[in-house]
mmCIF file of C-alpha atoms in Angstrom:
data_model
loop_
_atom_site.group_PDB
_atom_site.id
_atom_site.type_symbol
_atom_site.label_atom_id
_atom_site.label_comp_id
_atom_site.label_asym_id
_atom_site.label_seq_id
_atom_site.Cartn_x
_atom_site.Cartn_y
_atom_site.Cartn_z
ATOM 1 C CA UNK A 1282 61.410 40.148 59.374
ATOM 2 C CA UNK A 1283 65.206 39.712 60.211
ATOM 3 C CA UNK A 1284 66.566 37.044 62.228
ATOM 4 C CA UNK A 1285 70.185 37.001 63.429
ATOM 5 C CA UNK A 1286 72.788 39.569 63.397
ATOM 6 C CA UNK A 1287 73.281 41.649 60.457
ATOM 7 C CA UNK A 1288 73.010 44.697 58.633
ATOM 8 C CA UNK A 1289 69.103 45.982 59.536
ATOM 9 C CA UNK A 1290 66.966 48.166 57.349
ATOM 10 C CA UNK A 1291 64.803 50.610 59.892
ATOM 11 C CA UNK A 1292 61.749 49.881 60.556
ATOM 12 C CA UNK A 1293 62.002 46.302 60.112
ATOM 13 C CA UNK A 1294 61.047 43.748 62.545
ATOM 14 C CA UNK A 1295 64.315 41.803 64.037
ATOM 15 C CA UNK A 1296 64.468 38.977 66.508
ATOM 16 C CA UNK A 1297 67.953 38.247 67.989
ATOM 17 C CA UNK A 1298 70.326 37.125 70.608
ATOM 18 C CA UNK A 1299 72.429 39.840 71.831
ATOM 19 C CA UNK A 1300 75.721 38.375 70.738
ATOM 20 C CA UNK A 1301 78.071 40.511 71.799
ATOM 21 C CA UNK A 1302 76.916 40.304 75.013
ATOM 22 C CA UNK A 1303 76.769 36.428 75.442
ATOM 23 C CA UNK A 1304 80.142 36.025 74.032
ATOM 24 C CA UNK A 1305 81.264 38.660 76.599
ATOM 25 C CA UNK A 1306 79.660 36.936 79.581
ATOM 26 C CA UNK A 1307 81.191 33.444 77.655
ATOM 27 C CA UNK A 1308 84.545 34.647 77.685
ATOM 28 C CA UNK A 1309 83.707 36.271 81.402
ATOM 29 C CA UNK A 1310 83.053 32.441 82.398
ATOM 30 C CA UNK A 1311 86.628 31.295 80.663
ATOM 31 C CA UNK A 1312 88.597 34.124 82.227
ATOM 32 C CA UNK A 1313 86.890 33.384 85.619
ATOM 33 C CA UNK A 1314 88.551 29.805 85.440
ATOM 34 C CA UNK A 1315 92.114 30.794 85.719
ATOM 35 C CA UNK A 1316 92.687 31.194 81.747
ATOM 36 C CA UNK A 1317 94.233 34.416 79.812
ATOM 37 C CA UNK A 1318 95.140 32.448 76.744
ATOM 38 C CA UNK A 1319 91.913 32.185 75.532
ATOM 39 C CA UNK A 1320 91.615 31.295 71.544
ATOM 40 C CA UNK A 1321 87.897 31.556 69.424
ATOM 41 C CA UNK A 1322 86.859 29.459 66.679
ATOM 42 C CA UNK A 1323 84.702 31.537 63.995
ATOM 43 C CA UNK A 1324 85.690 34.698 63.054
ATOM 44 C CA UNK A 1325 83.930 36.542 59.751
ATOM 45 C CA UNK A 1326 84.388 39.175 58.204
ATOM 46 C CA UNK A 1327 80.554 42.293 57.497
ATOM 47 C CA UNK A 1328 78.050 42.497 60.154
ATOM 48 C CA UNK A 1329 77.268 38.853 61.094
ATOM 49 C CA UNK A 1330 76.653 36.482 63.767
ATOM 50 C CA UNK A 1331 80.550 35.629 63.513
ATOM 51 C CA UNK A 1332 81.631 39.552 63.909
ATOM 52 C CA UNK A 1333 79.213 40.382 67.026
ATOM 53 C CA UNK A 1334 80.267 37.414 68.861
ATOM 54 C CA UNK A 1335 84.034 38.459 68.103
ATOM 55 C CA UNK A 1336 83.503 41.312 69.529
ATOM 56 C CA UNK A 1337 82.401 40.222 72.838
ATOM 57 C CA UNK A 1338 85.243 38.296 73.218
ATOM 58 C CA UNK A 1339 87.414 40.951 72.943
ATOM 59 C CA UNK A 1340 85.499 43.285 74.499
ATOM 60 C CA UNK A 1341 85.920 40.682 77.374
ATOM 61 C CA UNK A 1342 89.446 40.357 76.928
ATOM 62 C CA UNK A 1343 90.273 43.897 76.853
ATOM 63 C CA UNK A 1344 88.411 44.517 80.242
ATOM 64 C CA UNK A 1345 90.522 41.846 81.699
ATOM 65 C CA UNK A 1346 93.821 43.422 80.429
ATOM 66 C CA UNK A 1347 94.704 40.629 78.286
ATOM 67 C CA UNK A 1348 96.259 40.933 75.057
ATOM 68 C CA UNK A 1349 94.585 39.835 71.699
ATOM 69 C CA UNK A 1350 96.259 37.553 70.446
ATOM 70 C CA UNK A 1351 96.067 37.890 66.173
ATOM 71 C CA UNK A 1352 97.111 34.149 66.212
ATOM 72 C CA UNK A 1353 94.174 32.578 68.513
ATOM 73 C CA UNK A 1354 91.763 33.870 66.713
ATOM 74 C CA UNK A 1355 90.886 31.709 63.849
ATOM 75 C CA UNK A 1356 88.442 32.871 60.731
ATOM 76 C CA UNK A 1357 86.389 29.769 59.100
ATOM 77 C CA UNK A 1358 83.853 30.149 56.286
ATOM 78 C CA UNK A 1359 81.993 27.279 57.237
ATOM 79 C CA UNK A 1360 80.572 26.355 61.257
ATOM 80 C CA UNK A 1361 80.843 22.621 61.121
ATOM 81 C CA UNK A 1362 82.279 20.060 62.679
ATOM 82 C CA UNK A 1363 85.262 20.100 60.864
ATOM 83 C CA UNK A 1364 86.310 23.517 60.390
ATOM 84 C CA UNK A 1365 86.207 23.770 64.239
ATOM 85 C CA UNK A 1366 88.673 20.483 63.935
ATOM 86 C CA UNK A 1367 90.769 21.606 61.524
ATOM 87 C CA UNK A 1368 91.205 24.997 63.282
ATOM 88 C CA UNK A 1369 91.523 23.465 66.388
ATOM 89 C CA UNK A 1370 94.654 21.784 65.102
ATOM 90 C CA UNK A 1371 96.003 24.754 63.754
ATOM 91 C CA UNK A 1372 95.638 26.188 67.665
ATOM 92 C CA UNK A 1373 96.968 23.290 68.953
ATOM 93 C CA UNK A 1374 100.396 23.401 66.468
ATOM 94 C CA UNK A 1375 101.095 26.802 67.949
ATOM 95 C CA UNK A 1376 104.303 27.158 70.088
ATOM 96 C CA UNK A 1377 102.208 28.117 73.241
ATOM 97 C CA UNK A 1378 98.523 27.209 72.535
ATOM 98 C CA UNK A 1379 95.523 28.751 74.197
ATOM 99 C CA UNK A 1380 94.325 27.111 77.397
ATOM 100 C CA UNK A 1381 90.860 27.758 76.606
ATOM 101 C CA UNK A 1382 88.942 28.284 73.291
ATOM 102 C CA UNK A 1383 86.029 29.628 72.680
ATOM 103 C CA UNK A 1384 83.840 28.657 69.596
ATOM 104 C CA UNK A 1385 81.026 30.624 67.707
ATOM 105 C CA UNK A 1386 78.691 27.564 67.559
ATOM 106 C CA UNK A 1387 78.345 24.142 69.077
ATOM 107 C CA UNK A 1388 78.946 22.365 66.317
ATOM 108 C CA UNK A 1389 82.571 24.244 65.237
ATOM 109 C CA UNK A 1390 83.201 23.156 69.178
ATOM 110 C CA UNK A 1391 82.316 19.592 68.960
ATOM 111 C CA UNK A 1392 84.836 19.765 65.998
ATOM 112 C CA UNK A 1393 87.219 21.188 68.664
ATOM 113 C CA UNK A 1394 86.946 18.345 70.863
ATOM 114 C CA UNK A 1395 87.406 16.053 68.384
ATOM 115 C CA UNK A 1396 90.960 18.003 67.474
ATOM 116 C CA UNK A 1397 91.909 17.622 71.133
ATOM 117 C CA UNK A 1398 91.027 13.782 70.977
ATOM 118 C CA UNK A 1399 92.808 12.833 68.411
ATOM 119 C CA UNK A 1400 95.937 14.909 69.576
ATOM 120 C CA UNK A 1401 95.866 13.221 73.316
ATOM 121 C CA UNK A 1402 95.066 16.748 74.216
ATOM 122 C CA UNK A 1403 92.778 16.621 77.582
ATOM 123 C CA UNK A 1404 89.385 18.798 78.415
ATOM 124 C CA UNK A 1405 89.221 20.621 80.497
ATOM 125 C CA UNK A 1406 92.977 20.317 82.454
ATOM 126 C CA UNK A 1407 94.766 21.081 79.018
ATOM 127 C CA UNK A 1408 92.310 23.731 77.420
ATOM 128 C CA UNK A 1409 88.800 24.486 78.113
ATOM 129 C CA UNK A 1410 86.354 24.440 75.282
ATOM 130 C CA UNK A 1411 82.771 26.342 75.235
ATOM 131 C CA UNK A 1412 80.549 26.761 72.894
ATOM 132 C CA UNK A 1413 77.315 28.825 71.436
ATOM 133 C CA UNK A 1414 73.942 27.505 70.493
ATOM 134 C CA UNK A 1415 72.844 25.139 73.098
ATOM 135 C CA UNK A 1416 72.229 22.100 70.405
ATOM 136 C CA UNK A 1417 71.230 19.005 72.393
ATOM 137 C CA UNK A 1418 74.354 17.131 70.830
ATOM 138 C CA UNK A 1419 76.670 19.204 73.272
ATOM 139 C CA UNK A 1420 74.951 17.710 76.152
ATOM 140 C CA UNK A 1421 75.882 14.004 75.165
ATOM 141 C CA UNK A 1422 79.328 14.374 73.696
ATOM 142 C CA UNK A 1423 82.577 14.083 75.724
ATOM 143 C CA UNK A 1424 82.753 15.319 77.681
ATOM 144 C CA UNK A 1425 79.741 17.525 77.804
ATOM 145 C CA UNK A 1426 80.140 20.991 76.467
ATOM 146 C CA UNK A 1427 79.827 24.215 78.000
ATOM 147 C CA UNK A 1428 77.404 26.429 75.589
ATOM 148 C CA UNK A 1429 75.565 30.197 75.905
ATOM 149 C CA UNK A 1430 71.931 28.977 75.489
ATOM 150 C CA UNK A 1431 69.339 30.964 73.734
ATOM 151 C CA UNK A 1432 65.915 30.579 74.625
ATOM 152 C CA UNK A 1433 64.253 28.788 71.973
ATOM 153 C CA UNK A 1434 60.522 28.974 72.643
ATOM 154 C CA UNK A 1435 60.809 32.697 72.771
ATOM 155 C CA UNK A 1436 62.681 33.425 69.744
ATOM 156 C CA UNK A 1437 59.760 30.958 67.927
ATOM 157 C CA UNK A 1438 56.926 32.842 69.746
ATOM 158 C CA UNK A 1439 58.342 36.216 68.490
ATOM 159 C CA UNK A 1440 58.934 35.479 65.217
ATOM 160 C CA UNK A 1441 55.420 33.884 64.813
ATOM 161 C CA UNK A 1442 53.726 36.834 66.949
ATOM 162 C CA UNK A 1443 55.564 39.366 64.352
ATOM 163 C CA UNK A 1444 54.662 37.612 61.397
ATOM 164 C CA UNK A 1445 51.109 36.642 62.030
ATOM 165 C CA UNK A 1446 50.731 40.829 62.561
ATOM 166 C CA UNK A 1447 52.304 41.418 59.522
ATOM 167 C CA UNK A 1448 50.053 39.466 57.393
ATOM 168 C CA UNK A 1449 47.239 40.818 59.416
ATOM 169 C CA UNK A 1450 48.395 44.038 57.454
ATOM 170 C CA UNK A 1451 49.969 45.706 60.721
ATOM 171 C CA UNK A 1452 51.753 48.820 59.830
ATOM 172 C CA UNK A 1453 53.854 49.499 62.940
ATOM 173 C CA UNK A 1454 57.540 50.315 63.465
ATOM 174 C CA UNK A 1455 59.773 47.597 63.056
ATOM 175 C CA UNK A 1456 60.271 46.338 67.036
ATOM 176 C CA UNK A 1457 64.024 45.079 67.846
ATOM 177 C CA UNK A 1458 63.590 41.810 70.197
ATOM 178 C CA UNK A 1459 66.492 40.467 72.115
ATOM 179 C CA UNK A 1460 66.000 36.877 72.829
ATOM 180 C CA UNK A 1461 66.836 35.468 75.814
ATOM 181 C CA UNK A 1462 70.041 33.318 76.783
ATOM 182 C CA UNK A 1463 71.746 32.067 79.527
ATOM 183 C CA UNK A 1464 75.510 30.140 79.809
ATOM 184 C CA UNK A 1465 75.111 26.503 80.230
ATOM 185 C CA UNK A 1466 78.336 24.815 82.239
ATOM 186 C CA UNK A 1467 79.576 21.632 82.033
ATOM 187 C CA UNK A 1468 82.256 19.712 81.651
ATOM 188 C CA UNK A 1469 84.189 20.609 78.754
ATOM 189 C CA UNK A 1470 85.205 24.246 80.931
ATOM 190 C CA UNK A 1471 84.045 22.713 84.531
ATOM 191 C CA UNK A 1472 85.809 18.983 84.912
ATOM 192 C CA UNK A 1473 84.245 15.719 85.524
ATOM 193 C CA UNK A 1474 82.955 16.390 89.039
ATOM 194 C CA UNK A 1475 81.836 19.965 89.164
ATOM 195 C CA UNK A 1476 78.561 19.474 90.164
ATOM 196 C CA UNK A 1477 77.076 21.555 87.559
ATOM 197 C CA UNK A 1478 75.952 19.573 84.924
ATOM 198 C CA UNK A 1479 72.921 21.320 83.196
#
């Protein structure tokens, strides 16, 4: 049993988001907001959560016509709260930063806001930050963060369903589950009084 994105031996059971695709329809969401320079926290190198969701952004990006650009894109080893700081500074030093950013996890973004705090740097009018994981922290920081949210309760029954057949001694194929996710706006990509807080 696999969870996450990474390199998959056949015929074994994984349960995953389909990264790529949320960080497409992520991106989607920033470049539907008026923004083209559009930065992302979170970058890694091999077949991992950090590459597939790297991909959709760009993938987003290219269908938009927009270049790449090699110096908003920002690698980190380590999804906290301060590597998405720190390399939210970096962005922010650049001659023309981004106007939106978009981070691999919640917590890297939270990070992000902090950068733009500290720097008098305002969010959403200055740059628009989102997120990915849909921790309950984003919902109460400030302002509120935009996040793709997976669908928990599914990804838990899945696993559990797979496993439990497993050590019943069940011999079938190794089944591929996508999990569930939807984008979750508010007011870190939105403003204030968008109506859509979720």
């Amino acid at each position: 049993m696999f969870l996450g994105e990474r390199s998959i031996p056949k015929g074994v059971d994984h349960v995953a988001v389909d990264s790529v695709a949320a960080a497409r329809a992520m991106t989607e969401h920033l470049l539907s907001l008026g923004r083209s320079r559009i930065g992302a926290i979170g970058r890694s190198k091999g077949v991992t959560t950090g590459s597939a969701r790297l991909k959709g952004f760009q993938k987003a990006m290219k269908d938009a016509g927009l270049p790449i650009v090699k110096e908003y894109i920002r690698s980190t080893d380590y999804y906290s709260r301060e590597s998405g700081r720190e390399e939210m500074a970096a962005l922010l030093d650049l001659p023309e930063p981004p106007d939106a950013v978009f981070c691999f996890n919640d917590l890297m973004a939270i990070g992000a806001l902090r950068a733009c705090a500290e720097r008098g740097v305002r969010v959403p009018d200055d740059v628009a930050i989102a997120g990915f994981d849909g921790i309950l922290e984003g919902k109460y920081c400030t302002p509120p963060l935009t996040t793709v949210t997976p669908d928990l309760e599914f990804l838990v029954d899945k696993v559990l369903e797979k496993l439990v057949a497993r050590i019943k001694g069940s011999e079938a194929v190794g089944e591929r589950v996508k999990v569930p996710w939807e984008l979750t706006l508010r007011e870190s990509t939105l403003g204030r009084w968008s109506g859509v807080e979720q």
